[in-house]
Coordinates of C-alpha atoms and ligand atoms in Angstrom, one line a residue:
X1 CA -34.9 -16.5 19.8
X2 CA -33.1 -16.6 16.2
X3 CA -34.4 -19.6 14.5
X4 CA -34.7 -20.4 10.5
X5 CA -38.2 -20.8 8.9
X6 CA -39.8 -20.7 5.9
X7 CA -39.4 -17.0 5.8
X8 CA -35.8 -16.5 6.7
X9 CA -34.0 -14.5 3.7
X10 CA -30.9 -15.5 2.2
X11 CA -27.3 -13.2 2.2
X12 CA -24.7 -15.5 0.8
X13 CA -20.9 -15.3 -0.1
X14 CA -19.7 -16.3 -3.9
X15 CA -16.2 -17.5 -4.6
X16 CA -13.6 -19.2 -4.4
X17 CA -12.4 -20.7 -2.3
X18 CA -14.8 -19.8 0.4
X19 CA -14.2 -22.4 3.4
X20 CA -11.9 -20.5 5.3
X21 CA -13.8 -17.6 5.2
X22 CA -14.9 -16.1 8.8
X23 CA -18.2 -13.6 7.0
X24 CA -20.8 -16.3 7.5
X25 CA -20.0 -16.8 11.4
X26 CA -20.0 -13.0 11.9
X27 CA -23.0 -12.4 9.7
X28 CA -25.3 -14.9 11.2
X29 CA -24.0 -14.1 15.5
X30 CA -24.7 -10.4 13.9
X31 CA -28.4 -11.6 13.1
X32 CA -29.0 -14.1 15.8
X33 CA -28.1 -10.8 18.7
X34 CA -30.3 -8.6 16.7
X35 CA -33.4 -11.2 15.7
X36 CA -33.0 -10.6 12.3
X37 CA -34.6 -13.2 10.3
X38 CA -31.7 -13.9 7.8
X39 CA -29.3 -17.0 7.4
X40 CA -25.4 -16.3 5.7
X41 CA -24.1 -19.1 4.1
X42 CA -21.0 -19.8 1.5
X43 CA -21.2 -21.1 -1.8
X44 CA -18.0 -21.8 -3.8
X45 CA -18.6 -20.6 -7.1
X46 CA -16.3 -19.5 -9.7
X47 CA -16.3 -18.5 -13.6
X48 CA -16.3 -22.3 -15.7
X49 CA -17.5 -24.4 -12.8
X50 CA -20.6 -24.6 -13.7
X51 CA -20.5 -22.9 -17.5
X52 CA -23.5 -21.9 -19.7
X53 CA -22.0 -25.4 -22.0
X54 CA -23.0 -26.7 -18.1
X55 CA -26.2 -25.3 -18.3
X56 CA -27.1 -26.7 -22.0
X57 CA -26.0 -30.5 -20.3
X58 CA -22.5 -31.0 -20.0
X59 CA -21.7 -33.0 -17.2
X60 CA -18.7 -30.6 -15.5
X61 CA -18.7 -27.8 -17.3
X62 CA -14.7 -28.3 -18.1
X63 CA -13.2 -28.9 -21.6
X64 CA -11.5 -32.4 -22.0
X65 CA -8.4 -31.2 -20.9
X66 CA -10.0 -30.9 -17.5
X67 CA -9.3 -27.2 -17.4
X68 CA -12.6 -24.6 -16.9
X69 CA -13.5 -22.9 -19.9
X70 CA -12.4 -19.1 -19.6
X71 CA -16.5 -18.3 -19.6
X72 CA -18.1 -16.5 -17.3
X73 CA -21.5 -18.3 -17.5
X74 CA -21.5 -19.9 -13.9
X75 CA -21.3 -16.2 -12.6
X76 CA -24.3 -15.1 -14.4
X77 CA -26.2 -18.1 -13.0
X78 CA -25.3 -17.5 -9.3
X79 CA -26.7 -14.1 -10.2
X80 CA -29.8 -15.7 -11.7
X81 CA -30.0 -17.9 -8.7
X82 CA -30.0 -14.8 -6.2
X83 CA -33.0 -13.0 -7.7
X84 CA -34.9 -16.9 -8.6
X85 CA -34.4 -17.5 -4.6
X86 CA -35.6 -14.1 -3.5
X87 CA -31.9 -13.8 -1.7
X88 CA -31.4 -10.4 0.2
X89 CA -28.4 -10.2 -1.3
X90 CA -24.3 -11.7 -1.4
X91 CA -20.7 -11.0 -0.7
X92 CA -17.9 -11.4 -3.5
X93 CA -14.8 -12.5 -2.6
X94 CA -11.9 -13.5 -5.4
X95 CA -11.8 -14.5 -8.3
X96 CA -15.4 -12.6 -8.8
X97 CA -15.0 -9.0 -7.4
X98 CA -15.0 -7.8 -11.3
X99 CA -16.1 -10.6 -13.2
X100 CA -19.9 -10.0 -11.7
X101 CA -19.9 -6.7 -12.6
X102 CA -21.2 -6.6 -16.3
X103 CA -24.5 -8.5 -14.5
X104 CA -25.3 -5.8 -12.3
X105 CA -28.0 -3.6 -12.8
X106 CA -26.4 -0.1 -10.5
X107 CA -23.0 -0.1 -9.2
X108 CA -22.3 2.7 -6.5
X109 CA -19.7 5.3 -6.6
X110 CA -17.1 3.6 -4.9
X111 CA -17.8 0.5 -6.8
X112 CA -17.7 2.4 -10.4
X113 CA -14.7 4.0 -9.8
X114 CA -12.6 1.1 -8.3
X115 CA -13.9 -1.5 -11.0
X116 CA -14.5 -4.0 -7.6
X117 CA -17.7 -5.2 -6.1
X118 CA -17.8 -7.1 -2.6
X119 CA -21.9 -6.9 -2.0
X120 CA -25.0 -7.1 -3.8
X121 CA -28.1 -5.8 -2.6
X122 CA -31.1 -7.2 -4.4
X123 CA -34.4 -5.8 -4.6
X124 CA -37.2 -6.6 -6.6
X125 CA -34.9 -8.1 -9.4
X126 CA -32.3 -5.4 -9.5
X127 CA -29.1 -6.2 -8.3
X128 CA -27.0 -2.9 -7.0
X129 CA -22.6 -3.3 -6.3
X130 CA -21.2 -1.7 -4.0
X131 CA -17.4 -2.1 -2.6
X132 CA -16.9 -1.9 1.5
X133 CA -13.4 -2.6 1.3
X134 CA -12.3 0.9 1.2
X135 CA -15.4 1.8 3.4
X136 CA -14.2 -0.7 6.2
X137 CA -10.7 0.5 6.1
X138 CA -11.7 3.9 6.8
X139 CA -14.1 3.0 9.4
X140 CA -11.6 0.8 11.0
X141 CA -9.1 3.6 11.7
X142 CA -11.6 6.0 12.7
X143 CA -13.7 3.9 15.0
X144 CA -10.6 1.7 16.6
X145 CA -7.9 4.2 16.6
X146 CA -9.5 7.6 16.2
X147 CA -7.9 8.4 12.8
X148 CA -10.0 10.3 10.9
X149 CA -8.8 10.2 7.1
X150 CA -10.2 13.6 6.1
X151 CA -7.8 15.7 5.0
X152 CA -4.5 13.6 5.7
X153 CA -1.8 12.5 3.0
X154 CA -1.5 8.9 2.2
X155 CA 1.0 7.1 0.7
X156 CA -0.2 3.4 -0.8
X157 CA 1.9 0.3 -0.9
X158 CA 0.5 -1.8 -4.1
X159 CA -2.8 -1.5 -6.6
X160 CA -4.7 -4.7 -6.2
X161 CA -8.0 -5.0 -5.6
X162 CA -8.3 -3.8 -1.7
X163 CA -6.0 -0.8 -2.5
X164 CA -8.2 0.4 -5.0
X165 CA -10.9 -0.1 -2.8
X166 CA -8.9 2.1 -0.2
X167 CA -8.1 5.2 -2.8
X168 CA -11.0 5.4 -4.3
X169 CA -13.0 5.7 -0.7
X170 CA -10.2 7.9 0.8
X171 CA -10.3 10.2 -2.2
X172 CA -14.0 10.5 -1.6
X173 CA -13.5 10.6 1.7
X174 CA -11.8 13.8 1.2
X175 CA -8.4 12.8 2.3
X176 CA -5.7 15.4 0.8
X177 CA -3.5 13.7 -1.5
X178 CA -2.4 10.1 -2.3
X179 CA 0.9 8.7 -3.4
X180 CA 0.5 5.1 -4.7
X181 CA 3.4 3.1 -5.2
X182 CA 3.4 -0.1 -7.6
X183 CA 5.8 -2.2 -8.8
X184 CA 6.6 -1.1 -12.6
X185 CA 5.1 -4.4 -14.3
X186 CA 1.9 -5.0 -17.2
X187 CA -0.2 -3.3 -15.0
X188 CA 1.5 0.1 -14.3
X189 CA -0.2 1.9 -17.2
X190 CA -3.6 0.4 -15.9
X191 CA -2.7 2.3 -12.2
X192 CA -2.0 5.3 -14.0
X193 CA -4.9 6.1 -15.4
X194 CA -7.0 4.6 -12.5
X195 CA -5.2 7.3 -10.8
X196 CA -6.3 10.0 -13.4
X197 CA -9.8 8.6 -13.0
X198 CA -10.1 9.2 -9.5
X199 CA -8.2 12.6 -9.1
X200 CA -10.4 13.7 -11.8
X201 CA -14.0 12.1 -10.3
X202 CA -12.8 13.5 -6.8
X203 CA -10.8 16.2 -4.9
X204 CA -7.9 14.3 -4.1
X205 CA -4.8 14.2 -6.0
X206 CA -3.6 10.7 -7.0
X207 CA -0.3 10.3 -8.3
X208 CA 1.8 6.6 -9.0
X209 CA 5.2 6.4 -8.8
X210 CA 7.2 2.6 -9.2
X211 CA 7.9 0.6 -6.0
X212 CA 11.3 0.3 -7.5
X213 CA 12.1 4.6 -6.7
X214 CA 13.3 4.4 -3.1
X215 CA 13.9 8.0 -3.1
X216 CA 10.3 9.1 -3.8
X217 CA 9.0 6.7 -1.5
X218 CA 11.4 8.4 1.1
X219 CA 10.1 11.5 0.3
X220 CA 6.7 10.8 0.0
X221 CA 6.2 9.2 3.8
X222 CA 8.6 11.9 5.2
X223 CA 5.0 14.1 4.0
X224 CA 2.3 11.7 5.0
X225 CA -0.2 11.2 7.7
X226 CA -0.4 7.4 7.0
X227 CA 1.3 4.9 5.5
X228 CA -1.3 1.6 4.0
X229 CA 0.6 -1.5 3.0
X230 CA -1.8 -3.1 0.4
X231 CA 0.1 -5.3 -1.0
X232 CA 0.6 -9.2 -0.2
X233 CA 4.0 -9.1 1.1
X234 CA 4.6 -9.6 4.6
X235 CA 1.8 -12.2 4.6
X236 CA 2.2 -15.6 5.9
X237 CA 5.5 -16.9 6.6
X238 CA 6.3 -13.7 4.2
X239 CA 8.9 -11.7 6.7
X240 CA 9.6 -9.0 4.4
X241 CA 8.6 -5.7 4.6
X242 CA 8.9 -2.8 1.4
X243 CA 9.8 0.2 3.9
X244 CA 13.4 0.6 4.6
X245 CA 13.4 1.6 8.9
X246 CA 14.8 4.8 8.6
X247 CA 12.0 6.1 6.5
X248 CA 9.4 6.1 9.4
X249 CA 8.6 9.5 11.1
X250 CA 7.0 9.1 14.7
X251 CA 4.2 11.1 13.3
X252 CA 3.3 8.6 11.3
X253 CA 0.5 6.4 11.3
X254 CA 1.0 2.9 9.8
X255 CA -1.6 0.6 9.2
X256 CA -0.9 -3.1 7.1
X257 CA -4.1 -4.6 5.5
X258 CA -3.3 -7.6 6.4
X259 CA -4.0 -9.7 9.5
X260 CA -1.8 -12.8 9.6
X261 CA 0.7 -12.7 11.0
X262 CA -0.8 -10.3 13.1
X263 CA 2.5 -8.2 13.6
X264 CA 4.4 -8.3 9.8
X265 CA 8.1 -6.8 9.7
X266 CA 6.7 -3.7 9.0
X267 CA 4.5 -3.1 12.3
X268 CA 7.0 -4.6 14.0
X269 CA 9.5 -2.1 12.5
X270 CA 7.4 1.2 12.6
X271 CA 6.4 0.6 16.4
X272 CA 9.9 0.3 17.1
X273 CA 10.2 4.0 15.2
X274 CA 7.5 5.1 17.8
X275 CA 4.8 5.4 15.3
X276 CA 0.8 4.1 15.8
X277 CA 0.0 1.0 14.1
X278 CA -2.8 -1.1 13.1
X279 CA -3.2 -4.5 11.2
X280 CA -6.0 -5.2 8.8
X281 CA -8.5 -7.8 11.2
X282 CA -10.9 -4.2 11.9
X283 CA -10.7 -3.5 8.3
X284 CA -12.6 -7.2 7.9
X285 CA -14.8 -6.3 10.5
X286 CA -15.9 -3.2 9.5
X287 CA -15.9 -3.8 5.5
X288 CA -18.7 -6.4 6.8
X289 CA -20.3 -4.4 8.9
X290 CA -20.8 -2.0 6.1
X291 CA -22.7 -4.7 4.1
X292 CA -24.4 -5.9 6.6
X293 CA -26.1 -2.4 7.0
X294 CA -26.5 -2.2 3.0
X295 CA -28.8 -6.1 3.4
X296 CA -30.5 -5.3 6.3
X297 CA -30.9 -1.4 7.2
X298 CA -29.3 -1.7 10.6
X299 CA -25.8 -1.2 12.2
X300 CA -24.5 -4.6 13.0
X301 CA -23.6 -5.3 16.8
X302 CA -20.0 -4.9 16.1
X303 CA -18.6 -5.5 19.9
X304 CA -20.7 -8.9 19.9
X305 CA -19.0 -10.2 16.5
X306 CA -15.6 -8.9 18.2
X307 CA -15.9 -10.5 21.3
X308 CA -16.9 -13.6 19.2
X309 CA -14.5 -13.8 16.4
X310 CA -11.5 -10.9 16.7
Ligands
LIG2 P1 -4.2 -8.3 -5.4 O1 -5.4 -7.7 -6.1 O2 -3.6 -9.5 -5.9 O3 -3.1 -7.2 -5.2 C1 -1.8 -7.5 -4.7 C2 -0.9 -6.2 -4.7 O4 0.3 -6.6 -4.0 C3 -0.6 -5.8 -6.1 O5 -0.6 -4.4 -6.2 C4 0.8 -6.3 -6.3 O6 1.7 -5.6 -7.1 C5 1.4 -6.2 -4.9 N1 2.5 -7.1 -4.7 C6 2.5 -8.5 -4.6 N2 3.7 -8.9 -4.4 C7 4.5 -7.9 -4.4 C8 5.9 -7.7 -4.2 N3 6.8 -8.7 -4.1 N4 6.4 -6.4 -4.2 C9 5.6 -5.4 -4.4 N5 4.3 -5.5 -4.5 C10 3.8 -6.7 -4.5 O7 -4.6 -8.6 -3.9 P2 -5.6 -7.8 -2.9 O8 -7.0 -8.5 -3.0 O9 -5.6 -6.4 -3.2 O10 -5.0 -8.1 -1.5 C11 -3.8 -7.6 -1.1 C12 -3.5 -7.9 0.4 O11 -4.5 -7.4 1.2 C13 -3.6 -9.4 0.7 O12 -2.5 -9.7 1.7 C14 -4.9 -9.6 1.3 O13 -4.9 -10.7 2.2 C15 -5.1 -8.3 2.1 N6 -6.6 -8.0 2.2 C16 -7.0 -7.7 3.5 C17 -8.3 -7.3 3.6 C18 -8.9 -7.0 5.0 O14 -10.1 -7.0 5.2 N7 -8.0 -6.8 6.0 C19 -9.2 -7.2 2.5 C20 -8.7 -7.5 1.2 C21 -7.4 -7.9 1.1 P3 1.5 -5.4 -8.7 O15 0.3 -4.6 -8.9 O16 2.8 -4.8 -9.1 O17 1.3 -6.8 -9.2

């Protein structure tokens, strides 16, 4: 029987905010089937909250405007915390994905090349990033709908975070060629040579082209395996959806990211076109089953947390 003691190791998720977050539910039914003496818990952290002026006996760590101070000292100190505590290691959700990265120690391929971190492993003082975003994506087609990315063409809907997370692990994946489209903003130039970065690390060509180019986007899913929405529209009460119906092809696979609604416009719109579909709640699964291996060495019970929580 699971139960915490004196020995039980700590795995914990930093961010913010962190209370609707479903990883420590999943993490700790993963350990309790498996008798794994760990305990998951959240801890809402983010850069100012607690500041290094915090540290040195400031009462809040904000300036008197009541606004944090742009530091990054409460990271560091969550870090700190981790190895003080002996914790196995931690999850990082927004707004710390990058900002804990010039505290690491290693950072993993995936992690280097997408500038993102989601888990820390720490051993012995050392902490390690990695990123299982792109990981749990891949996983998710393969091991729920038998879509196996090697090889295949992709075309990309938006650059954040989790699509970076997605290229970079399909291009090492070995997928054949990615077409990201991105709204031509501040950070277009940034995508670009991301892009170069990876095609050149890899041996998968990754081109950008703007959201706004209808016609390339036309052409570029007429030639693809799958289509990834990355971006955040269609979330919510969001009803839009950034692919025009007659550009689906019914051998198409197209998979959304995200998870609520359950169905966006666009699912809704490439069933209807006869193609295969999948929203993003596997990709949450597996991206933590991923760094649940990482912590603890084992494959976590995946149809127990999915009975549970999915
Ligand atoms: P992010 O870093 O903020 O990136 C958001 C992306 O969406 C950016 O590329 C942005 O474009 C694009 N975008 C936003 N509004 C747009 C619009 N009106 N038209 C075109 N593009 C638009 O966020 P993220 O962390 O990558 O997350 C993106 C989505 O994935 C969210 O819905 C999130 O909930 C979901 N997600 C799901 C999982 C999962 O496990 N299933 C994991 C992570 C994230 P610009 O680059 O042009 O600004």
């Amino acid at each position: 029987m699971y139960s915490i003691s004196a020995t039980t190791k700590l795995i914990c998720l930093l961010g913010s905010p962190v209370d609707h977050s479903i990883s420590p539910a999943m993490h700790n039914a993963a350990f309790a089937a498996l008798g794994l003496n760990y305990v998951y818990l959240a801890f809402d952290v983010r850069p100012g909250r607690f500041s290094d002026a915090a540290t040195a006996g400031s009462q809040t760590g904000e300036d008197e405007g009541g606004k944090p101070p742009a530091d990054f000292g409460s990271v560091q100190t969550a870090l700190n915390a981790l190895k003080l505590f002996d914790a196995r290691g931690c999850n990082l959700t927004m707004p710390l994905k990058k900002a804990v990265i010039p505290y690491l120690d290693e950072l993993s391929e995936a992690a280097r090349l997408s500038g993102a971190v989601n888990t820390i492993v720490h051993e012995n003082g050392r902490l390690t990033g990695h990123t299982t975003d792109g990981a749990g994506y891949i996983d998710a087609l393969k091991k729920e709908d038998n879509f196996d990315i090697n090889g295949k063409r992709l075309t990309i809907l938006g650059a954040g975070g989790a699509a970076e997370s997605i290229i970079v692990q399909a291009a090492l994946d070995g997928a054949a060629s990615i077409h990201v489209f991105k709204r031509k903003n501040s950070t277009y130039a940034a995508t670009v040579n991301f892009a170069k970065k990876v095609t050149d690390t890899t041996n998968c060509a990754v081109t950008v082209s703007p959201m706004e180019d209808r016609n390339a986007l036309k052409h570029s899913i007429a030639a693809s395996d799958l289509l990834c929405n990355a971006t955040n529209v269609g979330m919510g009460d969001d009803k839009r959806s950034l692919v025009p119906k007659s550009f689906f092809h019914r051998n198409l696979f197209v998979s959304d990211i995200i998870y609520h609604p359950e169905e966006t416009t666009l699912l809704k719109d490439a069933k209807a076109a006869g193609c295969r579909c999948a929203n993003g709640k596997y990709m949450l699964l597996y991206q933590g089953a991923a760094a649940f291996t990482l912590w603890t060495g084992q494959n976590m019970p995946v149809d127990i947390v999915k009975e549970k929580y999915f």
